[in-house]
Short mmCIF file of C-alpha atoms in Angstrom, two decimals:
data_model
loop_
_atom_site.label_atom_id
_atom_site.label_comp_id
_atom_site.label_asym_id
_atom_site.label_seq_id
_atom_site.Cartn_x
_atom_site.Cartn_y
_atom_site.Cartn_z
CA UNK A 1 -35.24 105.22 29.64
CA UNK A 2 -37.11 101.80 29.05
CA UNK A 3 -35.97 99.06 32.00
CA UNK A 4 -35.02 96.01 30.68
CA UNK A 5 -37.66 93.53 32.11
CA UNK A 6 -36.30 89.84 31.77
CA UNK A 7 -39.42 87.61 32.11
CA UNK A 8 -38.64 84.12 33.54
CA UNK A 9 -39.47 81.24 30.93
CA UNK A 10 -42.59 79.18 31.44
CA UNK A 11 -42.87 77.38 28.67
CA UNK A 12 -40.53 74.48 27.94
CA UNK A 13 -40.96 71.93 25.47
CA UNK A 14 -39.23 68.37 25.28
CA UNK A 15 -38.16 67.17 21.95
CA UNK A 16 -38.28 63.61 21.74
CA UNK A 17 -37.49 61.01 19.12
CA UNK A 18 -36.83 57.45 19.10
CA UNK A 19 -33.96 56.08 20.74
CA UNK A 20 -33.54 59.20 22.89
CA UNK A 21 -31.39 57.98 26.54
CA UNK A 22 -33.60 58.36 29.19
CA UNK A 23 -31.71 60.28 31.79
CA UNK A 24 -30.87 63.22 28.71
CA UNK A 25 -34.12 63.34 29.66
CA UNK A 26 -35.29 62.69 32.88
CA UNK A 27 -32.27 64.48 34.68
CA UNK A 28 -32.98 68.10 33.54
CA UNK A 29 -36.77 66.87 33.48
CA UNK A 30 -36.47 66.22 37.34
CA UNK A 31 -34.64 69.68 38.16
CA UNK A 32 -37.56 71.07 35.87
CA UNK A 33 -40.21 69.35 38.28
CA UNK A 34 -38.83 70.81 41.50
CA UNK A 35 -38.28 74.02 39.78
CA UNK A 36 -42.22 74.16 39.24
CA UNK A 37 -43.22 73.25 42.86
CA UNK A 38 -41.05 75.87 44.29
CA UNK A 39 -42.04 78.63 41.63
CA UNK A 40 -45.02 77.43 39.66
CA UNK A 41 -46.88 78.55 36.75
CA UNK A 42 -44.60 76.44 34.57
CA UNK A 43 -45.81 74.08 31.56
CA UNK A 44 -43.64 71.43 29.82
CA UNK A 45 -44.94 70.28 26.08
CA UNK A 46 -43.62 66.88 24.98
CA UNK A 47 -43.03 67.36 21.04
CA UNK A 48 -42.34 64.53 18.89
CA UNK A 49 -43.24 63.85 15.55
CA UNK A 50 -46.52 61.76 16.32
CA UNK A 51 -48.51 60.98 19.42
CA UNK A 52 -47.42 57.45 19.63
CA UNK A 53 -45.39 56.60 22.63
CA UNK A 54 -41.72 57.39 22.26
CA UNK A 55 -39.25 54.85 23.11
CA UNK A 56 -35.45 54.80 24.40
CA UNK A 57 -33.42 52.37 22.59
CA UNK A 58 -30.09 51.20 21.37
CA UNK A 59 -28.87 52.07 18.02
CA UNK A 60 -30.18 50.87 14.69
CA UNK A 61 -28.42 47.55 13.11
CA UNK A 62 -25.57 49.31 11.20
CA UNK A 63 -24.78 52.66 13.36
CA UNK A 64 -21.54 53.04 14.15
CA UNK A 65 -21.20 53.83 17.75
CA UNK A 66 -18.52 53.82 20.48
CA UNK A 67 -19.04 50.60 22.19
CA UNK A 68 -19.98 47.20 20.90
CA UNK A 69 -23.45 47.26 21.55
CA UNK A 70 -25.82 44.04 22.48
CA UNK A 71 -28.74 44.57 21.26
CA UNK A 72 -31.24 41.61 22.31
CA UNK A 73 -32.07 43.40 25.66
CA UNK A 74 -36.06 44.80 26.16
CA UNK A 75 -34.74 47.28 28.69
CA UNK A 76 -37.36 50.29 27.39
CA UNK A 77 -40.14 52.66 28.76
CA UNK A 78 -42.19 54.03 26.49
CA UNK A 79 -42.90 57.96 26.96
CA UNK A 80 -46.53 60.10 25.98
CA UNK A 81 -45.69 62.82 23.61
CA UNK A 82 -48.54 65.55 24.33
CA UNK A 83 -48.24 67.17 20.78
CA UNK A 84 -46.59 67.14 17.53
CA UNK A 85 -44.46 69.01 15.64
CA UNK A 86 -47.56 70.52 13.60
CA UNK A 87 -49.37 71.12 16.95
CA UNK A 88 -47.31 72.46 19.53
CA UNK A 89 -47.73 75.62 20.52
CA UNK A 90 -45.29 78.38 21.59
CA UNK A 91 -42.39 77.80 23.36
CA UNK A 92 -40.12 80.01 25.23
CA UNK A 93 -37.52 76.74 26.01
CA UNK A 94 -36.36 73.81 23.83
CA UNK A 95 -34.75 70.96 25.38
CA UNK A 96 -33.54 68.09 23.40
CA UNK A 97 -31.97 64.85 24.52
CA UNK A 98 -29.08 63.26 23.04
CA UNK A 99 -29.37 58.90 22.05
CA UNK A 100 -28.28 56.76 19.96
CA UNK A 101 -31.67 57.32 18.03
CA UNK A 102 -30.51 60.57 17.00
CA UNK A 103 -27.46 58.96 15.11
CA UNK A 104 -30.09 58.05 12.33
CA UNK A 105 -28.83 58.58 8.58
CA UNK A 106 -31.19 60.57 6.71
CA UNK A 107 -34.29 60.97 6.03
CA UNK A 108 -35.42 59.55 9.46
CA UNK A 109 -34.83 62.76 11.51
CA UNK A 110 -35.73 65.20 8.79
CA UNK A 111 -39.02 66.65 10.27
CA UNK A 112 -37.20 66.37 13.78
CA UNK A 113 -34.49 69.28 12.22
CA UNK A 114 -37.31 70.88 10.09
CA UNK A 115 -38.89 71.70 13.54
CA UNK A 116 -35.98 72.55 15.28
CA UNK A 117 -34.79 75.00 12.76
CA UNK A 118 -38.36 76.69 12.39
CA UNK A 119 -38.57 76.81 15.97
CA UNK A 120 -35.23 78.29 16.86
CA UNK A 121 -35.65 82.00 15.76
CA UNK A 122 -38.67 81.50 17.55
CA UNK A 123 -37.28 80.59 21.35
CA UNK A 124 -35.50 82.38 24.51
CA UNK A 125 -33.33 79.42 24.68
CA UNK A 126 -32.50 76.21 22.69
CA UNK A 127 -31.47 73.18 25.66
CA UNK A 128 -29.35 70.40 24.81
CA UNK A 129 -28.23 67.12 26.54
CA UNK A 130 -25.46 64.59 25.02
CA UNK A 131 -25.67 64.19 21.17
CA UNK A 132 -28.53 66.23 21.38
CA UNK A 133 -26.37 68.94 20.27
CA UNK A 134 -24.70 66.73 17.04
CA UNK A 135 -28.48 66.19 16.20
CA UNK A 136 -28.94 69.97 16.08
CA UNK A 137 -25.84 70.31 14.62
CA UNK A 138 -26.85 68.87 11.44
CA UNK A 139 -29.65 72.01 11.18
CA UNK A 140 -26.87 74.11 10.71
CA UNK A 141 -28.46 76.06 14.14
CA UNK A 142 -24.73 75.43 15.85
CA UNK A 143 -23.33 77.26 12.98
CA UNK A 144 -20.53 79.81 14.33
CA UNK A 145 -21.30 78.63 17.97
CA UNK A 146 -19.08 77.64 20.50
CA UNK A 147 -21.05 73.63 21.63
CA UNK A 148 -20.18 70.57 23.58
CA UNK A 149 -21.45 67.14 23.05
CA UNK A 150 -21.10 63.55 24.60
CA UNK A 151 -17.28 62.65 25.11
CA UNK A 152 -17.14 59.11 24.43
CA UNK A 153 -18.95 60.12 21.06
CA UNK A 154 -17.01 62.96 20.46
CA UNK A 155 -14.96 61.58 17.44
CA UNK A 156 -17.67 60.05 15.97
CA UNK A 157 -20.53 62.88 16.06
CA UNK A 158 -18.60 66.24 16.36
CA UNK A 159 -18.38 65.61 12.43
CA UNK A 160 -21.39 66.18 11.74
CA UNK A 161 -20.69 69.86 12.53
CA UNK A 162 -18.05 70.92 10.45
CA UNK A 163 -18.64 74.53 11.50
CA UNK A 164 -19.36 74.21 14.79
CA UNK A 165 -16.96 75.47 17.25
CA UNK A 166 -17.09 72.45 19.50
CA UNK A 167 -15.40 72.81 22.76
CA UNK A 168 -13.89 69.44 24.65
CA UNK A 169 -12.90 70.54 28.28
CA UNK A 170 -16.04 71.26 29.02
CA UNK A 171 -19.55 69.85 30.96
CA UNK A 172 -21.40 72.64 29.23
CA UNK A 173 -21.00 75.40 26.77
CA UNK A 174 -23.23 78.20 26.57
CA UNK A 175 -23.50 80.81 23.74
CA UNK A 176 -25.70 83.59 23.28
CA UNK A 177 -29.14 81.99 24.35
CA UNK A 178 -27.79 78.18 23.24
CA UNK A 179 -26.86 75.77 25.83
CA UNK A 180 -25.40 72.65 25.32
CA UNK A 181 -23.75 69.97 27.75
CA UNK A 182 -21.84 66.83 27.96
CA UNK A 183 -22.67 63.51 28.16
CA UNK A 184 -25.90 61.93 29.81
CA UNK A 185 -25.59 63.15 33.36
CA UNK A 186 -23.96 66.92 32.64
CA UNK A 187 -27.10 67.56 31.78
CA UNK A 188 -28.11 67.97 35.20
CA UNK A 189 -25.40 70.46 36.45
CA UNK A 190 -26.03 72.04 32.74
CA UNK A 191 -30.04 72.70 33.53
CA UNK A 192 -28.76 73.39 37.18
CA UNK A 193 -26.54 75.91 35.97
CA UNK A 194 -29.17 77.25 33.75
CA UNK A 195 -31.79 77.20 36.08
CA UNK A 196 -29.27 79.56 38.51
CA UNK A 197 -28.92 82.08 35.47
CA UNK A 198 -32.30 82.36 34.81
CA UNK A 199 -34.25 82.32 37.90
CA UNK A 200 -33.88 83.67 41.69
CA UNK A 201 -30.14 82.91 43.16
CA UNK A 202 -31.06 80.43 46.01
CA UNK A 203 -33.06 78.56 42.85
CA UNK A 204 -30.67 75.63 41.52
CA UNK A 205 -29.11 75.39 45.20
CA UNK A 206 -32.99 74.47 46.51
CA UNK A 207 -33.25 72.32 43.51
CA UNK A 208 -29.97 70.81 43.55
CA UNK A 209 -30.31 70.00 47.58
CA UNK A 210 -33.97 68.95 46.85
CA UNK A 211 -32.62 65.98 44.61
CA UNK A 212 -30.02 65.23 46.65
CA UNK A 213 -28.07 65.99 43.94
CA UNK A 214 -23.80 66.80 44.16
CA UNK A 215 -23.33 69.66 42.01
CA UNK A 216 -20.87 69.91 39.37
CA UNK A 217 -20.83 73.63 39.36
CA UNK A 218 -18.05 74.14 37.36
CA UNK A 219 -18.40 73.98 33.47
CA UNK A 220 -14.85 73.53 32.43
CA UNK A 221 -14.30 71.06 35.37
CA UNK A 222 -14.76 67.55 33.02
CA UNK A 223 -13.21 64.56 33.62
CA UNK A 224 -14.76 62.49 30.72
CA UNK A 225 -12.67 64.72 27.90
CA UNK A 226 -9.42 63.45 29.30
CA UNK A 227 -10.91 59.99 29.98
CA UNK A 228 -11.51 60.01 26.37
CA UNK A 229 -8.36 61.69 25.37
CA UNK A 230 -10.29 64.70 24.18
CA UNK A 231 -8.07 68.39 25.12
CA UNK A 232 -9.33 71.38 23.11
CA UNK A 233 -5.28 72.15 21.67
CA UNK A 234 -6.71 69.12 18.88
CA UNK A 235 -9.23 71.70 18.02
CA UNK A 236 -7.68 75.62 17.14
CA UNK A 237 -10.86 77.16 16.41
CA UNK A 238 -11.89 76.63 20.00
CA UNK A 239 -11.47 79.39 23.61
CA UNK A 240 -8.59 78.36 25.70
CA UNK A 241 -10.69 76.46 28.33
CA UNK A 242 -10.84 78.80 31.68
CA UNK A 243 -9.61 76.53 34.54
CA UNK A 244 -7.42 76.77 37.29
CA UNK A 245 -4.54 73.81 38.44
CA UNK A 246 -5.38 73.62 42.04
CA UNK A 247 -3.04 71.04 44.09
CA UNK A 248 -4.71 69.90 47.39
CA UNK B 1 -18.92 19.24 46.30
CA UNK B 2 -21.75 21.83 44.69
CA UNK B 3 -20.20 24.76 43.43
CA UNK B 4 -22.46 27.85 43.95
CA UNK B 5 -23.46 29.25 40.93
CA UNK B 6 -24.78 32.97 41.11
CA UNK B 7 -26.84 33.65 38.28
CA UNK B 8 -26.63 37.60 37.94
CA UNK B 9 -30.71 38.79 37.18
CA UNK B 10 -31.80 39.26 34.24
CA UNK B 11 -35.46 40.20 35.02
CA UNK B 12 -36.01 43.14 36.23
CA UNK B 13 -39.49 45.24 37.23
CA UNK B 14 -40.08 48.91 37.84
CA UNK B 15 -42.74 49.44 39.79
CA UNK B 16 -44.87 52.88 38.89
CA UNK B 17 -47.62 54.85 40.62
CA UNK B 18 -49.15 58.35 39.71
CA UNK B 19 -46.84 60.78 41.82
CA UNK B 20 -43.46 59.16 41.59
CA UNK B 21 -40.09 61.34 40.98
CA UNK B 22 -38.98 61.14 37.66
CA UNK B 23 -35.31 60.72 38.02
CA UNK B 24 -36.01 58.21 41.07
CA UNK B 25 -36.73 56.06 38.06
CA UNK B 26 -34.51 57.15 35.45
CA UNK B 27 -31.34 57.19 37.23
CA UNK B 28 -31.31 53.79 38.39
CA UNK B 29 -32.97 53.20 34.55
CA UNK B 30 -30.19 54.85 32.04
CA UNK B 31 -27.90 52.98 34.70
CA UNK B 32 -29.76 49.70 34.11
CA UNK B 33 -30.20 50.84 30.18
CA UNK B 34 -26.32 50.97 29.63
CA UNK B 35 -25.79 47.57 31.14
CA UNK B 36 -27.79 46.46 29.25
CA UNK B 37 -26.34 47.47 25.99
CA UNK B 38 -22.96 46.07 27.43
CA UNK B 39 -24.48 42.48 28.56
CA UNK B 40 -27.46 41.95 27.14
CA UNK B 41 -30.78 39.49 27.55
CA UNK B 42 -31.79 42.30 30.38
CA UNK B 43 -35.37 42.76 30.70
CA UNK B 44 -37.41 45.69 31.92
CA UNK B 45 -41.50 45.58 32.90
CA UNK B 46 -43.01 48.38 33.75
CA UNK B 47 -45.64 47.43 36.43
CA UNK B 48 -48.36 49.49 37.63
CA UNK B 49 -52.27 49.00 39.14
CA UNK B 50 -53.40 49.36 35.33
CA UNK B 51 -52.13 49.97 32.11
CA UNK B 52 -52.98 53.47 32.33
CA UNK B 53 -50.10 56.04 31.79
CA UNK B 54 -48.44 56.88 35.25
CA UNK B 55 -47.39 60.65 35.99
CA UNK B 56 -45.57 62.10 38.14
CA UNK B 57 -46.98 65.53 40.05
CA UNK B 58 -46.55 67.10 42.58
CA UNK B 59 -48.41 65.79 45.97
CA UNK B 60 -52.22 65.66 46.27
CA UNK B 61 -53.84 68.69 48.58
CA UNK B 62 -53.79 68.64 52.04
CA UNK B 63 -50.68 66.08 52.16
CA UNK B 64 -47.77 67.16 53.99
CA UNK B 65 -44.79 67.95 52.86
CA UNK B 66 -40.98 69.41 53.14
CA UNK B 67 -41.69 72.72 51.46
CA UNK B 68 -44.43 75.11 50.51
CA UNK B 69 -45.64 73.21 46.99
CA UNK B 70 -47.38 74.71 44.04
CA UNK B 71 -49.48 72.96 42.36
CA UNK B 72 -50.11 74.99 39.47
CA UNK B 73 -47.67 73.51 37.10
CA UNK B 74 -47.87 71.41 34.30
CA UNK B 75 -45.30 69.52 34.37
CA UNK B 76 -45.29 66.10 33.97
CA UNK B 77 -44.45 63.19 31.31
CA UNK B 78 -46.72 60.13 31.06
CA UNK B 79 -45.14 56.79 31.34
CA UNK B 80 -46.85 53.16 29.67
CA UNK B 81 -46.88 50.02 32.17
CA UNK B 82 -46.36 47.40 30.69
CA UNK B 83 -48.05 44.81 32.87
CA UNK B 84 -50.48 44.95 35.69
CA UNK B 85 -50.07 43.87 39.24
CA UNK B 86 -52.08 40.96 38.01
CA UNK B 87 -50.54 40.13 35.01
CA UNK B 88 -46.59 40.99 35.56
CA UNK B 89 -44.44 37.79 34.99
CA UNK B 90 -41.58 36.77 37.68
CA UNK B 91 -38.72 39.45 38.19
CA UNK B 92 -35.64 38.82 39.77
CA UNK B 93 -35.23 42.69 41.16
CA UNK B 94 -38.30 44.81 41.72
CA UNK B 95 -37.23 48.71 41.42
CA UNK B 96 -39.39 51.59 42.98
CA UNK B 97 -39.53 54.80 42.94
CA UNK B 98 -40.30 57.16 45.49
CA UNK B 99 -42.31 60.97 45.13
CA UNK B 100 -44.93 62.61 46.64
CA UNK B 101 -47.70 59.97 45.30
CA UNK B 102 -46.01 57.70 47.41
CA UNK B 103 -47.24 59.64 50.43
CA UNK B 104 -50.65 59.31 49.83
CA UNK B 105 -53.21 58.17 52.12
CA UNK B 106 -54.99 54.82 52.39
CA UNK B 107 -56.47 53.09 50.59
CA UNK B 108 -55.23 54.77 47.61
CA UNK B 109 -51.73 52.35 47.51
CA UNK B 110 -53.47 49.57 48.93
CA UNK B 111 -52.79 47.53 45.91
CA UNK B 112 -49.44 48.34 45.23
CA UNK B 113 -48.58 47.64 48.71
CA UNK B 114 -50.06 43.92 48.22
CA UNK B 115 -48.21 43.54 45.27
CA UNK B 116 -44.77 44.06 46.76
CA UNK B 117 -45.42 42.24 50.17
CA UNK B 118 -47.04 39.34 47.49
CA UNK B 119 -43.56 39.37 45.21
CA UNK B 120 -40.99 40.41 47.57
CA UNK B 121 -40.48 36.55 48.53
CA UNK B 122 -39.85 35.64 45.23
CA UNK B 123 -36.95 38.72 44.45
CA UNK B 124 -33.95 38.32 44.22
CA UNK B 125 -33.35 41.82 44.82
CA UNK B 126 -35.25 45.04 46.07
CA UNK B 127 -34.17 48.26 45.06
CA UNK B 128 -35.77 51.19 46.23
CA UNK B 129 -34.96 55.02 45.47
CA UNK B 130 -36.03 58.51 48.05
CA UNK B 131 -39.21 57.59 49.60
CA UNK B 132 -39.67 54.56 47.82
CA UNK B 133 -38.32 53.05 50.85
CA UNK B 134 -40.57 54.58 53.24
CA UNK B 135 -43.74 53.32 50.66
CA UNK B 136 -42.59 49.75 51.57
CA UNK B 137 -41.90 50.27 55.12
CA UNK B 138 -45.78 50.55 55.45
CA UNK B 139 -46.19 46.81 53.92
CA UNK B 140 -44.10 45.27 56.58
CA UNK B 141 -41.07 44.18 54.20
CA UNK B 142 -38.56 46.28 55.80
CA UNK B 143 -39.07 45.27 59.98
CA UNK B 144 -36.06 44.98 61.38
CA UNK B 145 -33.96 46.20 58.69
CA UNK B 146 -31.58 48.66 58.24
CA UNK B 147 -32.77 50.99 55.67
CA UNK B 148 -32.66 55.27 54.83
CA UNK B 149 -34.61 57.15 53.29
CA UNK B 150 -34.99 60.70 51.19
CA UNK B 151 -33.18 63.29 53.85
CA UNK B 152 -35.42 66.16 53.03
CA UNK B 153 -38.44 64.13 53.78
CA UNK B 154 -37.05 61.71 56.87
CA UNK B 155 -38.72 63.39 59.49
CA UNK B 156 -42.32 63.08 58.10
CA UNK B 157 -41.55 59.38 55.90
CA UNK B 158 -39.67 57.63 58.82
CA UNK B 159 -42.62 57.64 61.14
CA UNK B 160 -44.00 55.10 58.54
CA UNK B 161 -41.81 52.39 59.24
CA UNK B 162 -41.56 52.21 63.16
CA UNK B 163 -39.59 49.17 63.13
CA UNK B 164 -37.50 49.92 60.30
CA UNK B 165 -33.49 50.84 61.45
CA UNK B 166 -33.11 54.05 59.38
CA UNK B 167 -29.93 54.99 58.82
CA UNK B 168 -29.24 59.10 58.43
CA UNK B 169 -26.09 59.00 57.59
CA UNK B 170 -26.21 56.92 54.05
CA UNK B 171 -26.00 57.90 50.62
CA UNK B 172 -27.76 53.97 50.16
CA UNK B 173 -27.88 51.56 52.45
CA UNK B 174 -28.20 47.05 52.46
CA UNK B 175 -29.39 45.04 54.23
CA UNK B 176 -29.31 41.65 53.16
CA UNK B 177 -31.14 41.32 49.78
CA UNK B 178 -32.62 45.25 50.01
CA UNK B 179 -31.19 48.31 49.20
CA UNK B 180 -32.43 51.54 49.72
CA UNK B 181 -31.30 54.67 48.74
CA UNK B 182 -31.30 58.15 50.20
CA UNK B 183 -33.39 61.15 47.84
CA UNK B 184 -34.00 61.12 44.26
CA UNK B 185 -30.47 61.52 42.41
CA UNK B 186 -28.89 59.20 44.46
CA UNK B 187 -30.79 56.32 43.31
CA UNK B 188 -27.57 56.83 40.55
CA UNK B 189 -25.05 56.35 43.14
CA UNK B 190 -27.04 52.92 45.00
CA UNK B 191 -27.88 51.59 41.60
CA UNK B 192 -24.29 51.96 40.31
CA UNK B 193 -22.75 50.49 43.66
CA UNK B 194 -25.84 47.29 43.06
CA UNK B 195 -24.12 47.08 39.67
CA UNK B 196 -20.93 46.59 41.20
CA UNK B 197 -21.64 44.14 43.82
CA UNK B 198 -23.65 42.10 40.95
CA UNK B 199 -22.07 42.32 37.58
CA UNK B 200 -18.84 41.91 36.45
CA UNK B 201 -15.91 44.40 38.19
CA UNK B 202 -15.57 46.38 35.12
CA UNK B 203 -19.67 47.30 34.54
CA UNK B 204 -19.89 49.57 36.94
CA UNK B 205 -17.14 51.60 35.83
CA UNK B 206 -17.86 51.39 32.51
CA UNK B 207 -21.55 52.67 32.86
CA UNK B 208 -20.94 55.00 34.99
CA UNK B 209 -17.96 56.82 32.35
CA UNK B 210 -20.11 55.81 29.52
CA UNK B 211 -23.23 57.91 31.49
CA UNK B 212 -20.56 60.53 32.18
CA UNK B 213 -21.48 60.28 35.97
CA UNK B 214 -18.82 61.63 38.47
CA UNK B 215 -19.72 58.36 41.00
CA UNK B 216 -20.42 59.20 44.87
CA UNK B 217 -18.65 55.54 45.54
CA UNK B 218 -18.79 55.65 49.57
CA UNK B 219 -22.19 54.75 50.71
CA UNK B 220 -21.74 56.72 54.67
CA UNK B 221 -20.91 59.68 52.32
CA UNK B 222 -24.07 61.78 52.62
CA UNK B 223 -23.76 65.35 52.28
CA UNK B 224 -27.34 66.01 52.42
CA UNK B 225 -28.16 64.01 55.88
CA UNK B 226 -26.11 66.69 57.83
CA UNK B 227 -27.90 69.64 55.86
CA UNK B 228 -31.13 68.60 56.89
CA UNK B 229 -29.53 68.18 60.65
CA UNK B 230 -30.02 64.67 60.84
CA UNK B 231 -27.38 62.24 62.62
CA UNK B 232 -27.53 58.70 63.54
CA UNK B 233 -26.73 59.69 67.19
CA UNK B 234 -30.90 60.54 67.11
CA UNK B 235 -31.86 57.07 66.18
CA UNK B 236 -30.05 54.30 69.10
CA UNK B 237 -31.09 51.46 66.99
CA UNK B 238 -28.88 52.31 63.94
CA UNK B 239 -25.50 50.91 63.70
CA UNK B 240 -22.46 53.67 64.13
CA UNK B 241 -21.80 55.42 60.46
CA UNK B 242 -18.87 54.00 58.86
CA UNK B 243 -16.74 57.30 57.87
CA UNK B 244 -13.13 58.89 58.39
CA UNK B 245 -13.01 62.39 59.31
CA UNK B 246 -10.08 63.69 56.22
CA UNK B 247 -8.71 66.67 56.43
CA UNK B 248 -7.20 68.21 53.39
#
């Protein structure tokens, strides 16, 4: 009988675009970075669609968004890409950030879903943060799949998956190899909780205590879906969420 | 009679050197990033000894640190200063980071330490995250001053700042126009609770839902001092921790 030998990822790759938010980013990018001086051997790509610097920003004049934005504020940090989408090379991770620059009406992000739909067959496990996953949504990838996004979005991007089984109660969703979490900060418990799938059991706890980092361990436990009036009975096609009442 | 009109800042500089954390900077950054979208005029330099992209990584060889460290990783994300110690304009609140770079030898930060003793009379505000803190204590700025410090790294960072008050027992601390924040993610929590003492009531609230962030609000609440066995009891210049023993 042939053992099943899982290898550990090594090789993660960032996808980043214009107007990505920085801690989609820089929140699993951190747990990433301690992850790789306790184990090693690991290598993150940064993929975008040219090897100019890539810049956080608020939306375009004209996109809709959830919160009357001001947008005369120079509040920005330009970011290296270290390949593009015709240059990078394999990748066993994807992780993509959510931000308002992924909100952009066609064409703008076509090569961005041209890559992510070549590269998805391709990968042990597609990462998303925020709207990252309403981005990927509109490759059709999310197709059938069970996906969370960014709560105080939700009404305005979950459309853009029409078959997408998007889940509300939740701070991240995973199906099959897919994994996609709430808003902003869930990414961190999301790549946390990924991280303690994936690699050694004390893993995410050395990681999580190394940041200093509270732990949201559990992924139905969300408090921004009922902030934003968001329960998954608005949405039949979705799993009864699996939580408990507990009264302290 | 003169009223006393606060003017909140609007000018705000993050200072970067090769080895800092990345979510040191970005939590504090999406933070500053979503006010900024909500108030507006806010205005972010990136300052750093050139205008060279800064990495982080993972400490030089032969330096110290908390746990056993490989070094054969790639990962990393290079960040563009904007401005140069020479050529930054005034800032009203000077942010930095802490990491393993940050622990480097002299001369290496020799600069960057000039730079902060040079501006820090001009701030309104300094806002350090993890060992960023402990990087300052060596100019001077923080004698006789309560500050803390990453928890994980205290015993070998603390010894930096002889005259400094740490404080164990802090998720952040202030003192006066300083604040200082324990390791790497809670940077989020100090930066949200400088939002609150600065801005509006609402703002903090607001970024911190809009960042779907579950807030760690009380600033003596610091899981991660007692993991790593540290107490104020060990430290007779530190005022007594502020905290109520709950039961539930």
């Amino acid at each position: 009988m042939k053992a099943n030998i899982i290898k550990a990822p090594t090789r993660f790759g960032l996808l980043l675009y214009p107007g990505f938010a920085p801690l989609d980013v820089f929140g699993p990018i951190q747990a990433l970075t301690s992850l790789s001086y306790a184990y090693g051997d690991l290598n993150l790509t940064i993929i975008s669609e040219t090897l100019d610097p890539v810049y956080p920003g608020p939306p375009a004049v004209g996109v809709k968004t959830f919160w009357p934005v001001v947008i005369n504020s120079t509040v920005s940090e330009g970011i290296l890409p270290t390949h593009t989408f015709e240059t990078a090379p394999p990748i066993d991770v994807l992780m993509i950030p959510g931000g308002f620059g992924g909100w952009a009406p066609a064409p703008i992000l076509d090569s961005t879903y041209a890559f992510i739909k070549e590269r998805y067959p391709t990968l042990q496990y597609l990462f998303t943060v925020c709207t990252g996953s309403a981005l990927v949504a509109r490759t059709g990838v999310l197709d059938g799949k069970h996906a969370t996004t960014n709560k105080n979005a939700w009404d305005i991007v979950t459309p853009w998956g029409p078959k997408v089984k998007w889940v509300a109660q939740a701070r991240w969703v995973t199906d099959g190899n897919i994994w996609t979490t709430s808003g902003v900060a869930a990414g961190i418990d999301g790549f946390l909780a990924w991280i303690e799938a994936v690699y050694p059991p004390e893993a995410a706890t050395n990681v999580a205590n190394g940041m200093e980092y509270v732990r949201n361990s559990n992924s139905t436990n969300d408090p921004f879906a009922a902030l934003n009036g968001l329960t998954d009975a608005n949405n039949s096609t979705n799993p009864s969420p699996k939580y408990a009442l507990i009264v302290i």
